[in-house]
CSV table of C-alpha atoms and ligand atoms in Angstrom, one decimal:
chain,number,residue,atom,x,y,z
E,7,UNK,CA,7.2,4.6,-24.2
E,8,UNK,CA,5.5,2.0,-22.1
E,9,UNK,CA,3.1,4.4,-20.4
E,10,UNK,CA,2.1,6.1,-23.6
E,11,UNK,CA,1.5,2.7,-25.2
E,12,UNK,CA,-0.8,1.8,-22.3
E,13,UNK,CA,-2.6,5.1,-22.4
E,14,UNK,CA,-3.1,4.7,-26.1
E,15,UNK,CA,-4.6,1.3,-25.5
E,16,UNK,CA,-6.9,2.5,-22.9
E,17,UNK,CA,-8.1,5.3,-25.1
E,18,UNK,CA,-8.7,2.9,-28.0
E,19,UNK,CA,-10.6,0.6,-25.6
E,20,UNK,CA,-12.9,3.4,-24.6
E,21,UNK,CA,-13.4,4.5,-28.2
E,22,UNK,CA,-14.2,0.9,-29.2
E,23,UNK,CA,-16.8,0.6,-26.5
E,24,UNK,CA,-18.2,4.0,-27.4
E,25,UNK,CA,-18.4,3.0,-31.1
E,26,UNK,CA,-20.3,-0.2,-30.2
E,27,UNK,CA,-22.7,1.6,-27.9
E,28,UNK,CA,-23.4,4.4,-30.3
E,29,UNK,CA,-23.8,1.9,-33.2
E,30,UNK,CA,-26.4,-0.2,-31.4
E,31,UNK,CA,-28.3,2.7,-29.8
E,32,UNK,CA,-28.0,5.3,-32.4
E,33,UNK,CA,-27.0,5.5,-36.0
E,34,UNK,CA,-24.5,3.1,-37.6
E,35,UNK,CA,-21.2,4.6,-38.9
E,36,UNK,CA,-19.0,3.0,-41.5
E,37,UNK,CA,-15.5,4.4,-41.9
E,38,UNK,CA,-14.3,3.8,-45.4
E,39,UNK,CA,-10.6,4.3,-46.0
E,40,UNK,CA,-9.6,5.2,-49.5
E,41,UNK,CA,-5.9,4.9,-50.3
E,42,UNK,CA,-3.4,4.2,-53.1
E,43,UNK,CA,-0.1,5.5,-54.3
E,44,UNK,CA,0.2,9.0,-55.8
E,45,UNK,CA,-2.0,9.4,-58.9
E,46,UNK,CA,-3.8,6.1,-58.4
E,47,UNK,CA,-7.2,7.8,-58.7
E,48,UNK,CA,-8.3,8.4,-55.0
E,49,UNK,CA,-9.8,11.9,-55.5
E,50,UNK,CA,-11.8,10.9,-58.7
E,51,UNK,CA,-13.0,7.8,-57.0
E,52,UNK,CA,-14.4,9.6,-53.9
E,53,UNK,CA,-15.9,12.4,-56.0
E,54,UNK,CA,-17.7,10.0,-58.3
E,55,UNK,CA,-18.7,7.6,-55.6
E,56,UNK,CA,-20.3,10.5,-53.6
E,57,UNK,CA,-22.0,11.9,-56.7
E,58,UNK,CA,-23.4,8.5,-57.5
E,59,UNK,CA,-24.7,8.0,-54.0
E,60,UNK,CA,-26.5,11.3,-54.1
E,61,UNK,CA,-28.0,10.5,-57.6
E,62,UNK,CA,-28.3,6.7,-57.7
E,63,UNK,CA,-29.6,6.2,-61.3
E,64,UNK,CA,-26.3,4.4,-62.3
E,65,UNK,CA,-26.0,2.2,-59.2
E,66,UNK,CA,-28.0,-0.9,-60.0
E,67,UNK,CA,-25.6,-3.2,-58.3
E,68,UNK,CA,-25.8,-1.4,-55.1
E,69,UNK,CA,-28.7,-3.4,-53.8
E,70,UNK,CA,-30.2,-1.0,-51.4
E,71,UNK,CA,-30.3,1.5,-54.3
E,72,UNK,CA,-31.9,-0.8,-56.9
E,73,UNK,CA,-34.4,-2.1,-54.3
E,74,UNK,CA,-35.4,1.5,-53.8
E,75,UNK,CA,-34.6,1.4,-50.1
E,76,UNK,CA,-32.4,4.5,-50.0
E,77,UNK,CA,-34.9,7.3,-49.3
E,78,UNK,CA,-32.3,10.1,-49.3
E,79,UNK,CA,-28.6,10.7,-49.3
E,80,UNK,CA,-27.0,13.9,-48.2
E,81,UNK,CA,-23.7,15.4,-47.1
E,82,UNK,CA,-23.3,16.2,-43.4
E,83,UNK,CA,-20.6,17.8,-41.3
E,84,UNK,CA,-17.9,15.2,-40.7
E,85,UNK,CA,-17.3,13.9,-37.1
E,86,UNK,CA,-13.6,14.9,-36.9
E,87,UNK,CA,-13.0,18.6,-36.5
E,88,UNK,CA,-9.3,18.6,-37.1
E,89,UNK,CA,-9.2,16.6,-40.4
E,90,UNK,CA,-9.5,18.8,-43.6
E,91,UNK,CA,-12.8,18.2,-45.3
E,92,UNK,CA,-12.6,16.4,-48.7
E,93,UNK,CA,-13.3,19.2,-51.1
E,94,UNK,CA,-16.1,17.5,-52.9
E,95,UNK,CA,-17.7,20.5,-54.5
E,96,UNK,CA,-14.5,21.7,-56.1
E,97,UNK,CA,-13.5,18.3,-57.4
E,98,UNK,CA,-17.0,17.7,-58.8
E,99,UNK,CA,-16.9,21.2,-60.2
E,100,UNK,CA,-13.7,20.2,-62.2
E,101,UNK,CA,-15.3,17.0,-63.5
E,102,UNK,CA,-18.6,18.6,-64.5
E,103,UNK,CA,-17.2,21.9,-65.9
E,104,UNK,CA,-17.4,22.5,-69.7
E,105,UNK,CA,-14.9,21.5,-70.8
E,106,UNK,CA,-14.4,19.1,-68.0
E,107,UNK,CA,-11.0,18.6,-66.5
E,108,UNK,CA,-9.4,16.3,-63.8
E,109,UNK,CA,-9.2,17.6,-60.3
E,110,UNK,CA,-6.0,18.8,-58.8
E,111,UNK,CA,-3.5,16.5,-57.1
E,112,UNK,CA,-4.0,16.2,-53.3
E,113,UNK,CA,-1.4,15.5,-50.7
E,114,UNK,CA,-3.2,15.3,-47.4
E,115,UNK,CA,-5.6,13.2,-45.5
E,116,UNK,CA,-9.2,14.4,-45.8
E,117,UNK,CA,-12.7,13.3,-44.8
E,118,UNK,CA,-16.3,13.5,-45.9
E,119,UNK,CA,-19.5,12.3,-44.4
E,120,UNK,CA,-22.3,11.0,-46.6
E,121,UNK,CA,-25.5,10.0,-44.7
E,122,UNK,CA,-28.0,7.7,-46.2
E,123,UNK,CA,-31.6,7.3,-45.0
E,124,UNK,CA,-32.4,3.6,-45.6
E,125,UNK,CA,-35.5,1.6,-45.2
E,126,UNK,CA,-34.8,-1.9,-43.6
E,127,UNK,CA,-35.3,-4.9,-45.8
E,128,UNK,CA,-37.4,-8.0,-45.5
E,129,UNK,CA,-39.7,-8.6,-42.6
E,130,UNK,CA,-38.5,-5.6,-40.7
E,131,UNK,CA,-39.6,-3.3,-43.5
E,132,UNK,CA,-43.2,-3.1,-42.2
E,133,UNK,CA,-42.3,-2.7,-38.6
E,134,UNK,CA,-39.3,-0.4,-38.4
E,135,UNK,CA,-39.0,3.0,-39.9
E,136,UNK,CA,-36.0,4.1,-42.0
E,137,UNK,CA,-32.7,4.7,-40.2
E,138,UNK,CA,-29.7,6.8,-41.0
E,139,UNK,CA,-26.4,5.2,-41.9
E,140,UNK,CA,-23.3,7.4,-41.9
E,141,UNK,CA,-20.5,6.7,-44.4
E,142,UNK,CA,-17.3,8.5,-43.3
E,143,UNK,CA,-14.9,8.5,-46.2
E,144,UNK,CA,-11.3,9.1,-45.4
E,145,UNK,CA,-8.8,9.8,-48.2
E,146,UNK,CA,-5.1,9.3,-47.3
E,147,UNK,CA,-1.9,8.7,-49.3
E,148,UNK,CA,-0.8,5.0,-49.5
E,149,UNK,CA,2.8,6.2,-49.0
E,150,UNK,CA,2.0,6.8,-45.4
E,151,UNK,CA,1.4,3.2,-44.8
E,152,UNK,CA,5.0,2.4,-45.8
E,153,UNK,CA,6.1,4.0,-42.5
E,154,UNK,CA,4.8,1.1,-40.5
E,155,UNK,CA,8.1,-0.7,-41.0
E,156,UNK,CA,9.8,2.1,-38.9
E,157,UNK,CA,7.7,1.6,-35.8
E,158,UNK,CA,9.4,-1.6,-34.6
E,159,UNK,CA,12.9,-0.3,-35.4
E,160,UNK,CA,15.3,1.9,-33.4
E,161,UNK,CA,17.3,4.6,-35.2
E,162,UNK,CA,20.4,2.4,-35.1
E,163,UNK,CA,18.5,-0.6,-36.5
E,164,UNK,CA,16.8,1.5,-39.2
E,165,UNK,CA,20.1,3.1,-40.1
E,166,UNK,CA,21.9,-0.2,-40.4
E,167,UNK,CA,19.1,-1.8,-42.5
E,168,UNK,CA,18.8,1.3,-44.8
E,169,UNK,CA,22.5,1.7,-45.4
E,170,UNK,CA,22.8,-2.0,-46.1
E,171,UNK,CA,19.9,-1.8,-48.6
E,172,UNK,CA,21.4,1.1,-50.5
E,173,UNK,CA,24.9,-0.2,-50.5
E,174,UNK,CA,24.9,-1.0,-54.2
E,175,UNK,CA,22.2,1.3,-55.5
E,176,UNK,CA,23.3,3.8,-58.1
E,177,UNK,CA,20.6,6.2,-57.0
E,178,UNK,CA,22.1,6.4,-53.6
E,179,UNK,CA,25.7,7.3,-54.8
E,180,UNK,CA,25.5,10.9,-53.8
E,181,UNK,CA,24.1,10.1,-50.4
E,182,UNK,CA,26.7,7.5,-49.7
E,183,UNK,CA,29.5,9.8,-50.7
E,184,UNK,CA,28.2,12.4,-48.2
E,185,UNK,CA,27.8,9.9,-45.4
E,186,UNK,CA,31.3,8.7,-45.9
E,187,UNK,CA,32.7,12.1,-45.1
E,188,UNK,CA,30.6,12.6,-42.0
E,189,UNK,CA,31.5,11.7,-38.4
E,190,UNK,CA,28.3,11.3,-36.5
E,191,UNK,CA,30.0,11.8,-33.2
E,192,UNK,CA,30.9,15.4,-33.9
E,193,UNK,CA,28.8,18.3,-32.8
E,194,UNK,CA,25.5,18.8,-34.6
E,195,UNK,CA,25.8,21.2,-37.5
E,196,UNK,CA,22.3,22.2,-38.7
E,197,UNK,CA,23.3,23.0,-42.4
E,198,UNK,CA,25.0,19.6,-42.6
E,199,UNK,CA,22.0,17.8,-41.1
E,200,UNK,CA,19.7,19.6,-43.6
E,201,UNK,CA,22.1,18.7,-46.5
E,202,UNK,CA,22.1,15.0,-45.5
E,203,UNK,CA,18.3,14.9,-45.1
E,204,UNK,CA,17.8,16.6,-48.5
E,205,UNK,CA,20.2,14.3,-50.2
E,206,UNK,CA,18.5,11.3,-48.6
E,207,UNK,CA,15.1,12.6,-49.7
E,208,UNK,CA,16.4,13.1,-53.2
E,209,UNK,CA,17.6,9.5,-53.2
E,210,UNK,CA,14.2,8.3,-52.1
E,211,UNK,CA,12.5,10.1,-54.9
E,212,UNK,CA,15.0,8.6,-57.4
E,213,UNK,CA,14.6,5.2,-55.9
E,214,UNK,CA,10.9,5.4,-56.2
E,215,UNK,CA,11.1,6.3,-59.8
E,216,UNK,CA,13.7,3.6,-60.5
E,217,UNK,CA,11.3,1.1,-59.1
E,218,UNK,CA,12.3,0.4,-55.5
E,219,UNK,CA,9.4,0.0,-53.1
E,220,UNK,CA,11.2,0.2,-49.7
E,221,UNK,CA,11.0,4.0,-49.9
E,222,UNK,CA,10.3,5.0,-46.2
E,223,UNK,CA,10.0,7.4,-44.5
E,224,UNK,CA,6.8,8.1,-46.5
E,225,UNK,CA,6.7,11.8,-45.6
E,226,UNK,CA,10.0,12.3,-47.3
E,227,UNK,CA,8.2,11.5,-50.5
E,228,UNK,CA,5.1,13.5,-49.7
E,229,UNK,CA,6.1,16.1,-47.0
E,230,UNK,CA,3.0,18.3,-47.3
E,231,UNK,CA,3.2,21.0,-44.6
E,232,UNK,CA,5.9,19.2,-42.7
E,233,UNK,CA,8.5,20.1,-45.4
E,234,UNK,CA,11.6,21.6,-43.8
E,235,UNK,CA,10.6,20.8,-40.2
E,236,UNK,CA,13.0,18.9,-37.9
E,237,UNK,CA,10.9,15.7,-37.9
E,238,UNK,CA,11.9,15.4,-41.6
E,239,UNK,CA,15.5,16.6,-41.2
E,240,UNK,CA,17.2,13.3,-40.5
E,241,UNK,CA,19.0,10.6,-42.4
E,242,UNK,CA,20.6,7.2,-41.7
E,243,UNK,CA,24.1,7.2,-40.3
E,244,UNK,CA,26.5,4.3,-39.6
E,245,UNK,CA,26.7,3.1,-36.0
E,246,UNK,CA,29.1,4.8,-33.6
E,247,UNK,CA,29.3,7.0,-30.5
E,248,UNK,CA,26.5,9.3,-29.6
E,249,UNK,CA,27.9,12.0,-27.3
E,250,UNK,CA,25.5,14.6,-26.1
E,251,UNK,CA,24.9,17.3,-28.7
E,252,UNK,CA,26.3,15.1,-31.5
E,253,UNK,CA,24.9,14.8,-35.0
E,254,UNK,CA,24.1,11.2,-34.5
E,255,UNK,CA,22.3,11.7,-31.3
E,256,UNK,CA,20.2,14.5,-32.8
E,257,UNK,CA,19.3,12.4,-35.8
E,258,UNK,CA,18.2,9.7,-33.5
E,259,UNK,CA,16.0,12.1,-31.6
E,260,UNK,CA,14.4,13.4,-34.8
E,261,UNK,CA,13.8,9.9,-36.0
E,262,UNK,CA,12.0,9.1,-32.8
E,263,UNK,CA,10.1,12.3,-33.1
E,264,UNK,CA,9.0,11.4,-36.6
E,265,UNK,CA,7.8,8.1,-35.3
E,266,UNK,CA,6.0,9.4,-32.3
E,267,UNK,CA,4.6,12.7,-33.8
E,268,UNK,CA,4.0,11.8,-37.4
E,269,UNK,CA,3.6,8.1,-37.9
E,270,UNK,CA,2.0,7.1,-34.6
E,271,UNK,CA,-0.8,9.7,-34.6
E,272,UNK,CA,-1.7,8.8,-38.2
E,273,UNK,CA,-2.1,5.1,-37.3
E,274,UNK,CA,-3.8,5.8,-34.0
E,275,UNK,CA,-6.2,8.5,-35.0
E,276,UNK,CA,-7.0,7.5,-38.6
E,277,UNK,CA,-5.9,4.1,-39.6
E,278,UNK,CA,-7.0,2.2,-36.5
E,279,UNK,CA,-10.5,3.5,-36.9
E,280,UNK,CA,-11.1,2.3,-40.4
E,281,UNK,CA,-13.8,-0.4,-40.9
E,282,UNK,CA,-13.6,-0.9,-44.7
E,283,UNK,CA,-10.8,-0.2,-47.0
E,284,UNK,CA,-10.3,0.3,-50.7
E,285,UNK,CA,-6.8,0.3,-52.2
E,286,UNK,CA,-6.7,1.9,-55.6
E,287,UNK,CA,-4.1,0.8,-58.0
E,288,UNK,CA,-3.1,2.2,-61.4
E,289,UNK,CA,-2.3,-1.2,-62.7
E,290,UNK,CA,-2.6,-0.3,-66.3
E,291,UNK,CA,-0.1,2.5,-65.9
E,292,UNK,CA,2.5,0.2,-64.4
E,293,UNK,CA,1.8,-2.5,-67.0
E,294,UNK,CA,2.4,0.0,-69.7
E,295,UNK,CA,5.7,1.1,-68.0
E,296,UNK,CA,7.0,-2.4,-68.3
E,297,UNK,CA,8.0,-5.4,-66.1
E,298,UNK,CA,10.3,-3.5,-63.7
E,299,UNK,CA,7.6,-1.0,-62.9
E,300,UNK,CA,5.1,-3.8,-62.4
E,301,UNK,CA,7.4,-5.7,-60.1
E,302,UNK,CA,7.9,-2.5,-58.1
E,303,UNK,CA,4.2,-2.0,-57.9
E,304,UNK,CA,3.9,-5.5,-56.5
E,305,UNK,CA,6.6,-4.8,-54.0
E,306,UNK,CA,4.9,-1.5,-52.9
E,307,UNK,CA,1.5,-3.2,-52.6
E,308,UNK,CA,3.0,-6.0,-50.5
E,309,UNK,CA,4.5,-3.4,-48.1
E,310,UNK,CA,1.3,-1.4,-48.0
E,311,UNK,CA,-0.7,-4.5,-47.2
E,312,UNK,CA,1.5,-5.3,-44.2
E,313,UNK,CA,-0.7,-2.7,-42.5
E,314,UNK,CA,-3.7,-4.9,-42.9
E,315,UNK,CA,-2.0,-7.9,-41.4
E,316,UNK,CA,-1.4,-6.5,-37.9
E,317,UNK,CA,0.0,-9.8,-36.5
E,318,UNK,CA,3.3,-9.0,-38.3
E,319,UNK,CA,3.9,-5.7,-36.5
E,320,UNK,CA,4.0,-5.4,-32.7
E,321,UNK,CA,3.2,-1.7,-32.7
E,322,UNK,CA,0.0,-2.2,-34.8
E,323,UNK,CA,-1.1,-5.2,-32.9
E,324,UNK,CA,-1.0,-3.2,-29.7
E,325,UNK,CA,-2.8,-0.3,-31.3
E,326,UNK,CA,-5.6,-2.2,-32.9
E,327,UNK,CA,-6.3,-4.6,-30.0
E,328,UNK,CA,-8.0,-7.2,-32.1
E,329,UNK,CA,-10.0,-4.6,-34.1
E,330,UNK,CA,-9.5,-5.0,-37.9
E,331,UNK,CA,-10.5,-3.9,-41.3
E,332,UNK,CA,-13.4,-6.1,-42.2
E,333,UNK,CA,-13.3,-5.8,-46.0
E,334,UNK,CA,-10.6,-4.8,-48.4
E,335,UNK,CA,-11.2,-4.1,-52.0
E,336,UNK,CA,-8.2,-3.9,-54.4
E,337,UNK,CA,-9.4,-1.9,-57.4
E,338,UNK,CA,-7.5,-1.5,-60.6
E,339,UNK,CA,-8.6,2.0,-61.7
E,340,UNK,CA,-9.0,3.7,-65.1
E,341,UNK,CA,-10.4,0.5,-66.7
E,342,UNK,CA,-12.1,2.7,-69.2
E,343,UNK,CA,-8.8,2.7,-71.2
E,344,UNK,CA,-9.7,-0.9,-72.1
E,345,UNK,CA,-12.6,-2.4,-74.0
E,346,UNK,CA,-14.8,-4.4,-71.6
E,347,UNK,CA,-13.7,-7.5,-73.4
E,348,UNK,CA,-10.4,-7.2,-71.6
E,349,UNK,CA,-11.7,-6.3,-68.1
E,350,UNK,CA,-11.6,-9.8,-66.9
E,351,UNK,CA,-7.9,-10.0,-67.7
E,352,UNK,CA,-7.3,-6.8,-65.8
E,353,UNK,CA,-9.1,-8.1,-62.7
E,354,UNK,CA,-7.0,-11.3,-62.9
E,355,UNK,CA,-3.8,-9.3,-63.0
E,356,UNK,CA,-5.0,-7.2,-60.0
E,357,UNK,CA,-5.8,-10.4,-58.2
E,358,UNK,CA,-2.3,-11.9,-59.0
E,359,UNK,CA,-0.6,-8.7,-57.8
E,360,UNK,CA,-2.0,-8.9,-54.3
E,361,UNK,CA,-2.4,-12.7,-54.1
E,362,UNK,CA,0.2,-13.2,-51.3
E,363,UNK,CA,-1.2,-10.4,-49.2
E,364,UNK,CA,-4.8,-11.2,-49.7
E,365,UNK,CA,-4.4,-14.9,-48.9
E,366,UNK,CA,-3.0,-13.8,-45.6
E,367,UNK,CA,-5.6,-11.1,-45.1
E,368,UNK,CA,-8.3,-13.7,-45.6
E,369,UNK,CA,-6.6,-15.9,-43.2
E,370,UNK,CA,-6.9,-13.0,-40.6
E,371,UNK,CA,-10.6,-12.8,-41.2
E,372,UNK,CA,-10.9,-9.9,-43.6
E,373,UNK,CA,-12.9,-10.3,-46.7
E,374,UNK,CA,-10.9,-9.3,-49.8
E,375,UNK,CA,-11.8,-8.8,-53.4
E,376,UNK,CA,-10.2,-7.5,-56.6
E,377,UNK,CA,-12.1,-5.5,-59.2
E,378,UNK,CA,-11.4,-3.5,-62.4
E,379,UNK,CA,-13.2,-0.2,-62.2
E,380,UNK,CA,-13.3,3.3,-63.7
E,381,UNK,CA,-14.5,5.9,-61.3
E,382,UNK,CA,-15.3,8.2,-64.1
E,383,UNK,CA,-15.7,6.8,-67.5
E,384,UNK,CA,-14.0,9.0,-70.0
E,385,UNK,CA,-14.4,6.8,-73.1
E,386,UNK,CA,-17.0,4.9,-75.2
E,387,UNK,CA,-16.4,1.6,-77.0
E,388,UNK,CA,-16.3,0.9,-80.7
E,389,UNK,CA,-15.6,-2.3,-82.6
E,390,UNK,CA,-13.4,-2.0,-85.7
E,391,UNK,CA,-12.8,-4.7,-88.2
E,392,UNK,CA,-9.1,-5.5,-88.5
E,393,UNK,CA,-7.5,-8.3,-90.5
E,394,UNK,CA,-10.6,-10.5,-90.4
E,395,UNK,CA,-11.1,-9.9,-86.6
E,396,UNK,CA,-12.9,-7.3,-84.7
E,397,UNK,CA,-10.8,-5.1,-82.4
E,398,UNK,CA,-12.5,-3.8,-79.3
E,399,UNK,CA,-11.4,-0.1,-79.2
E,400,UNK,CA,-12.1,2.8,-76.9
E,401,UNK,CA,-12.6,6.4,-77.9
E,402,UNK,CA,-12.6,9.7,-76.1
E,403,UNK,CA,-11.4,13.3,-76.1
E,404,UNK,CA,-7.6,13.7,-75.7
E,405,UNK,CA,-6.4,15.8,-72.9
E,406,UNK,CA,-3.6,17.5,-74.9
E,407,UNK,CA,-5.4,18.3,-78.1
E,408,UNK,CA,-9.0,18.2,-77.3
E,409,UNK,CA,-9.6,15.9,-80.3
E,410,UNK,CA,-11.7,12.8,-80.4
E,411,UNK,CA,-9.6,9.6,-81.1
E,412,UNK,CA,-10.1,5.9,-81.0
E,413,UNK,CA,-7.4,3.5,-79.8
E,414,UNK,CA,-6.6,-0.1,-79.3
E,415,UNK,CA,-4.2,-0.2,-76.5
E,416,UNK,CA,-3.0,-3.8,-77.0
E,417,UNK,CA,-3.9,-7.2,-75.6
E,418,UNK,CA,-3.5,-8.1,-72.0
E,419,UNK,CA,-2.5,-11.7,-71.5
E,420,UNK,CA,-5.1,-14.0,-70.1
E,421,UNK,CA,-2.6,-15.6,-67.8
E,422,UNK,CA,-1.3,-12.9,-65.4
E,423,UNK,CA,1.9,-14.8,-64.7
E,424,UNK,CA,3.0,-13.8,-68.2
E,425,UNK,CA,3.1,-10.2,-67.0
E,426,UNK,CA,4.4,-10.8,-63.5
E,427,UNK,CA,7.3,-12.9,-64.5
E,428,UNK,CA,9.9,-10.3,-65.4
E,429,UNK,CA,12.2,-12.8,-67.2
E,430,UNK,CA,9.8,-12.8,-70.1
E,431,UNK,CA,10.6,-9.2,-70.6
E,432,UNK,CA,7.7,-8.5,-72.9
E,433,UNK,CA,6.1,-5.0,-72.7
E,434,UNK,CA,2.4,-5.2,-72.7
E,435,UNK,CA,0.3,-2.2,-73.7
E,436,UNK,CA,3.4,-0.8,-75.2
E,437,UNK,CA,1.7,0.8,-78.2
E,438,UNK,CA,-1.0,3.4,-78.1
E,439,UNK,CA,-1.4,3.4,-74.3
E,440,UNK,CA,1.2,6.1,-74.2
E,441,UNK,CA,-1.0,8.7,-75.9
E,442,UNK,CA,-4.3,7.6,-74.3
E,443,UNK,CA,-4.6,10.5,-71.9
E,444,UNK,CA,-8.3,11.2,-72.1
E,445,UNK,CA,-10.0,14.2,-70.7
E,446,UNK,CA,-13.2,13.5,-68.7
E,447,UNK,CA,-16.2,13.6,-71.0
E,448,UNK,CA,-18.3,16.7,-70.8
E,449,UNK,CA,-21.4,15.5,-69.0
E,450,UNK,CA,-25.1,16.0,-69.8
E,451,UNK,CA,-26.7,14.0,-67.0
E,452,UNK,CA,-30.3,13.0,-66.8
E,453,UNK,CA,-32.0,13.9,-63.5
E,454,UNK,CA,-31.3,11.2,-61.0
E,455,UNK,CA,-28.1,10.0,-62.7
E,456,UNK,CA,-24.6,10.4,-61.3
E,457,UNK,CA,-21.5,10.6,-63.5
E,458,UNK,CA,-20.8,7.5,-65.7
E,459,UNK,CA,-18.5,4.9,-64.3
E,460,UNK,CA,-17.6,1.2,-64.6
E,461,UNK,CA,-18.4,-1.1,-61.7
E,462,UNK,CA,-18.4,1.6,-59.1
E,463,UNK,CA,-21.7,0.3,-57.9
E,464,UNK,CA,-20.2,-3.2,-57.4
E,465,UNK,CA,-17.3,-1.7,-55.5
E,466,UNK,CA,-19.9,0.2,-53.3
E,467,UNK,CA,-21.9,-3.0,-52.7
E,468,UNK,CA,-18.9,-5.0,-51.7
E,469,UNK,CA,-17.6,-2.2,-49.4
E,470,UNK,CA,-20.7,-1.2,-47.5
E,471,UNK,CA,-23.8,-2.7,-49.2
E,472,UNK,CA,-24.2,-5.1,-46.2
E,473,UNK,CA,-24.6,-2.1,-43.9
E,474,UNK,CA,-27.5,-0.6,-45.8
W,30,GTP,N1,-9.7,7.6,-67.8
W,30,GTP,C1,-9.7,7.7,-66.5
W,30,GTP,N2,-8.7,8.4,-65.9
W,30,GTP,C2,-8.8,8.5,-64.5
W,30,GTP,C3,-9.8,7.9,-63.7
W,30,GTP,N3,-9.6,8.1,-62.4
W,30,GTP,C4,-8.4,8.9,-62.4
W,30,GTP,N4,-7.9,9.1,-63.7
W,30,GTP,C5,-6.7,9.8,-64.0
W,30,GTP,O1,-5.8,9.7,-63.0
W,30,GTP,C6,-5.4,10.9,-62.5
W,30,GTP,C7,-5.2,10.9,-61.0
W,30,GTP,O2,-6.5,10.8,-60.4
W,30,GTP,P1,-6.7,11.4,-58.9
W,30,GTP,O3,-8.1,10.9,-58.5
W,30,GTP,O4,-6.4,12.8,-58.8
W,30,GTP,O5,-5.6,10.5,-58.2
W,30,GTP,P2,-5.1,10.7,-56.7
W,30,GTP,O6,-4.8,9.3,-56.2
W,30,GTP,O7,-6.1,11.5,-55.9
W,30,GTP,O8,-3.8,11.5,-56.9
W,30,GTP,P3,-2.9,12.4,-55.9
W,30,GTP,O9,-3.9,13.2,-55.2
W,30,GTP,O10,-2.0,13.1,-56.7
W,30,GTP,O11,-2.3,11.4,-55.0
W,30,GTP,C8,-6.5,11.9,-63.0
W,30,GTP,O12,-6.0,13.2,-63.1
W,30,GTP,C9,-6.9,11.2,-64.3
W,30,GTP,O13,-6.0,11.6,-65.3
W,30,GTP,C10,-10.9,7.2,-64.5
W,30,GTP,O14,-11.8,6.6,-63.9
W,30,GTP,N5,-10.8,7.1,-65.8
W,31,MG,MG1,-5.9,13.0,-54.7
């Protein structure tokens, strides 16, 4: 343990030095992490961002673009040979097909390098030629960040904490019943281990749906190609003897293997190298699902954001060695479901959702901002007279029927505490939001224009505009 921790640190140290040297001597690299819970909009965000960097006609608030300093933008082979490439062409193909459709769900980390040839600004413009800035975009599931809590816990500690937490949860009844019949000191029986792990994984899925946010290990929710492997075949057991070859001892071993072979490599090889981060949040979906869902979202975000406050976690502090994410953007996605008259409210809600965490992140030196965006705008706005007022509506093509329809999804409160205070119990966006599942609009783009979006250019300016 100790030796491997030291070795990791030395490696990180060398990498940091290399990064600095290559940045000053050669071409600057910005590693942009894109994360969020399942279906939060990561794939669409990256696809539209890249398309809009390649064709910058709709990026006025990305200053280097509007100042005309970006001479060229192109895709390049990524620097990491072992991470799957973000399948930009297929995802863009889906969004630009006729009829357009949303890209497939993704379950893995992936990476894409966009390189920008940029002329320097101000006085340097006349003296220095253009330079190339590489933007390495890394897409990874937000669920993986939830595993950070395991790193500082032994199997016994994690088991005790987990069993305590689920003591009274209805969703865990089946798992509790199984655990009660098991003696962890008896010899390992593989079918029993698998059954316990499967029941525990089923509990985690139910707990997630029921609105609990402490749903680690994250890979139990999104196993990907680890499904069925021993690192995912463990579950918490009550404390007791651990004779050689016993179920409890084997569970302990697999738990440690999960930490060292799944969690740690992710944080070391991917997370620790991120310079800028965007956390995408389907805030509207949770608002629509009611106060409990919103409260859960807030809980999950708070957990996720622990990863950006390394002081709280000894493992991460050792790994990062003072390095940190410099900017974090919290983006409420799919804002095209709302008329722009309500975007300020959505931003305020997003801000309130992450307030605790951002206050601390700021304290730790990172620059944080909240924004309401739509990576791919699927709607247009119309104003309708209604009982002497004008209702700001949005219209688009429905995914299910293919028909055009206009909606008013409801009002968001101007004071976010009305939403975040569950006692009030009111469901906002309870009405038409349910049926507002729009298909992406079929695009006819002018040359030089990327796909339509809302505030993607502001997001880009905040995240990496200073490096261009
Ligand atoms: N109207 C609208 N819908 C969006 C937008 N972005 C995402 N969506 C919707 O959200 C769904 C999920 O988006 P993805 O980009 O696939 O989300 P993801 O986070 O990559 O999801 P997973 O890969 O499953 O984790 C899409 O299929 C769309 O229905 C947007 O800008 N506008
Ligand atoms: Mg995806």
